[in-house]
């Protein structure tokens, strides 16, 4: 059950990204895999956040920059990845929001135009760059990376089992419908 669930979660995340990102999908999946190798975040979590950003209409570069800054922001502040992405992406609409309170006067002094131009994301990247990678050097970070590697293995096993399970599910559904 666990391997099928892991494979299903990965498949769902990638389908959502494909729907939202179109032609950018492969490049964004590559970024997610690369970040999984150097952060504590699984690629399916990163892909989910990329899909969210793509649904907002961001460009590939804006998505990649936002995700990179957000993994470092999450590591530095203790925010969840989802919260870091949501807060970081708000800056592209010219709002400092919660980050204005957390990141101090230098960030708060960025104009609405500067935020829209990506200066908020650049500030976050410069301020916290490398924090997510440093987090993987801790015992907790190493354990999270191990879990991610085990999760990828489970996804591969589940992927191999999926065709048989889908066929079994279809047949079971037909039998259940017949008897009801």
Coordinates of C-alpha atoms in Angstrom, one line a residue:
X1 CA 0.0 0.0 0.0
X2 CA 2.8 2.4 0.9
X3 CA 4.6 2.0 -2.4
X4 CA 1.5 2.5 -4.4
X5 CA 0.5 5.5 -2.4
X6 CA 4.0 7.0 -2.9
X7 CA 3.8 6.4 -6.6
X8 CA 0.3 7.8 -6.8
X9 CA 1.3 11.0 -4.9
X10 CA 4.3 11.5 -7.3
X11 CA 2.1 10.9 -10.3
X12 CA -0.6 13.3 -9.1
X13 CA 1.9 16.1 -8.4
X14 CA 3.4 15.7 -11.8
X15 CA 0.0 15.7 -13.5
X16 CA -1.0 18.9 -11.7
X17 CA 2.3 20.5 -12.8
X18 CA 1.9 19.3 -16.3
X19 CA -1.6 20.8 -16.4
X20 CA -0.5 24.1 -15.0
X21 CA 2.9 24.5 -16.5
X22 CA 2.6 22.9 -20.0
X23 CA 5.9 23.2 -21.8
X24 CA 7.8 24.2 -18.7
X25 CA 7.0 20.8 -17.0
X26 CA 10.3 18.9 -17.7
X27 CA 12.5 21.8 -16.7
X28 CA 10.6 22.3 -13.5
X29 CA 10.7 18.6 -12.6
X30 CA 14.5 18.8 -13.2
X31 CA 14.7 21.7 -10.8
X32 CA 12.6 19.8 -8.2
X33 CA 14.9 16.7 -8.5
X34 CA 18.0 18.8 -8.2
X35 CA 16.7 20.6 -5.1
X36 CA 15.6 17.3 -3.5
X37 CA 19.3 16.3 -3.6
X38 CA 20.5 19.3 -1.7
X39 CA 17.6 20.2 0.6
X40 CA 15.3 18.3 2.9
X41 CA 12.3 18.7 0.6
X42 CA 11.0 15.8 -1.5
X43 CA 10.6 16.5 -5.2
X44 CA 6.8 15.8 -5.0
X45 CA 6.4 18.7 -2.4
X46 CA 8.5 21.0 -4.6
X47 CA 6.6 19.9 -7.7
X48 CA 3.3 20.7 -5.9
X49 CA 4.5 24.2 -5.2
X50 CA 5.8 24.7 -8.7
X51 CA 2.3 23.7 -10.0
X52 CA 0.8 26.3 -7.7
X53 CA 3.1 29.0 -9.0
X54 CA 2.4 28.0 -12.6
X55 CA -1.3 28.3 -12.0
X56 CA -0.7 31.9 -11.0
X57 CA 0.8 32.5 -14.5
X58 CA 4.4 32.9 -13.4
X59 CA 7.1 32.4 -16.0
X60 CA 9.5 29.5 -15.7
X61 CA 12.3 31.8 -14.5
X62 CA 10.0 33.4 -11.9
X63 CA 8.9 29.9 -10.7
X64 CA 12.5 28.7 -10.5
X65 CA 13.7 31.8 -8.6
X66 CA 10.7 31.7 -6.3
X67 CA 11.2 28.0 -5.4
X68 CA 15.0 28.4 -4.9
X69 CA 14.5 31.4 -2.6
X70 CA 11.6 29.7 -0.8
X71 CA 13.5 26.6 0.2
X72 CA 16.1 28.8 1.8
X73 CA 13.5 31.0 3.4
X74 CA 11.8 27.9 4.9
X75 CA 15.1 26.6 6.2
X76 CA 16.0 29.9 7.7
X77 CA 12.7 30.8 9.3
X78 CA 11.1 27.5 10.1
X79 CA 8.2 28.2 7.8
X80 CA 6.8 25.3 5.8
X81 CA 7.7 25.2 2.2
X82 CA 4.1 25.9 1.2
X83 CA 4.0 29.0 3.4
X84 CA 7.4 30.2 2.2
X85 CA 6.3 29.8 -1.4
X86 CA 3.0 31.6 -0.9
X87 CA 4.7 34.5 0.9
X88 CA 7.5 34.8 -1.5
X89 CA 5.2 34.7 -4.6
X90 CA 3.1 37.5 -3.1
X91 CA 6.0 39.8 -3.6
X92 CA 5.6 39.6 -7.3
X93 CA 2.3 41.3 -7.0
X94 CA 3.9 44.2 -5.1
X95 CA 3.0 43.1 -1.6
X96 CA 5.5 42.6 1.2
X97 CA 2.9 41.0 3.4
X98 CA 4.0 38.8 6.3
X99 CA 7.6 38.9 5.0
X100 CA 7.7 42.6 5.6
X101 CA 7.3 41.9 9.3
X102 CA 9.8 39.0 9.3
X103 CA 12.6 40.3 7.1
X104 CA 13.1 43.7 8.6
X105 CA 13.3 47.3 7.4
X106 CA 15.5 46.7 4.4
X107 CA 12.9 44.4 2.9
X108 CA 10.0 46.7 3.9
X109 CA 11.7 49.6 2.1
X110 CA 11.4 47.9 -1.2
X111 CA 8.9 49.7 -3.4
X112 CA 5.9 48.0 -4.9
X113 CA 7.5 48.3 -8.3
X114 CA 10.8 46.8 -7.0
X115 CA 8.8 43.9 -5.5
X116 CA 6.9 43.3 -8.8
X117 CA 10.2 43.3 -10.6
X118 CA 11.5 40.4 -8.5
X119 CA 13.7 42.4 -6.1
X120 CA 12.0 40.8 -3.1
X121 CA 12.9 37.4 -4.3
X122 CA 16.4 38.5 -5.0
X123 CA 16.6 39.9 -1.5
X124 CA 15.5 36.6 0.0
X125 CA 17.9 34.7 -2.1
X126 CA 20.8 36.9 -1.1
X127 CA 19.8 37.0 2.6
X128 CA 19.2 33.3 3.0
X129 CA 21.0 31.7 0.1
X130 CA 22.6 28.3 1.1
X131 CA 20.5 27.9 4.3
X132 CA 18.6 24.9 2.8
X133 CA 21.8 23.2 1.9
X134 CA 23.3 23.8 5.3
X135 CA 20.2 22.3 6.8
X136 CA 21.1 19.0 5.2
X137 CA 24.4 18.8 7.1
X138 CA 22.5 18.3 10.3
X139 CA 21.4 14.9 11.7
X140 CA 17.8 15.8 11.1
X141 CA 18.6 16.9 7.5
X142 CA 20.4 13.7 6.8
X143 CA 17.4 11.7 8.1
X144 CA 15.1 13.7 5.9
X145 CA 17.3 13.1 2.9
X146 CA 17.3 9.4 3.7
X147 CA 13.5 9.5 3.8
X148 CA 13.4 11.2 0.5
X149 CA 15.6 8.5 -1.1
X150 CA 13.5 5.8 0.4
X151 CA 10.4 7.6 -0.9
X152 CA 11.8 7.6 -4.4
X153 CA 12.5 3.9 -4.2
X154 CA 8.9 3.3 -3.0
X155 CA 7.7 5.4 -5.9
X156 CA 9.6 3.3 -8.4
X157 CA 8.3 0.1 -6.9
X158 CA 4.7 1.5 -6.9
X159 CA 5.1 2.6 -10.4
X160 CA 5.9 -0.9 -11.5
X161 CA 2.9 -2.3 -9.6
X162 CA 0.5 0.3 -10.8
X163 CA -0.6 -1.3 -14.1
X164 CA -1.6 -4.5 -12.4
X165 CA -3.4 -2.7 -9.6
X166 CA -5.3 -0.5 -12.0
X167 CA -6.5 -3.5 -13.9
X168 CA -7.4 -5.3 -10.6
X169 CA -9.3 -2.2 -9.5
X170 CA -11.3 -2.0 -12.8
X171 CA -12.3 -5.7 -12.6
X172 CA -13.2 -5.4 -8.9
X173 CA -15.4 -2.3 -9.7
X174 CA -17.2 -4.3 -12.4
X175 CA -17.9 -7.2 -10.0
X176 CA -19.1 -4.8 -7.3
X177 CA -21.4 -3.0 -9.8
X178 CA -22.7 -6.3 -11.0
X179 CA -23.6 -7.5 -7.5
X180 CA -25.1 -4.2 -6.4

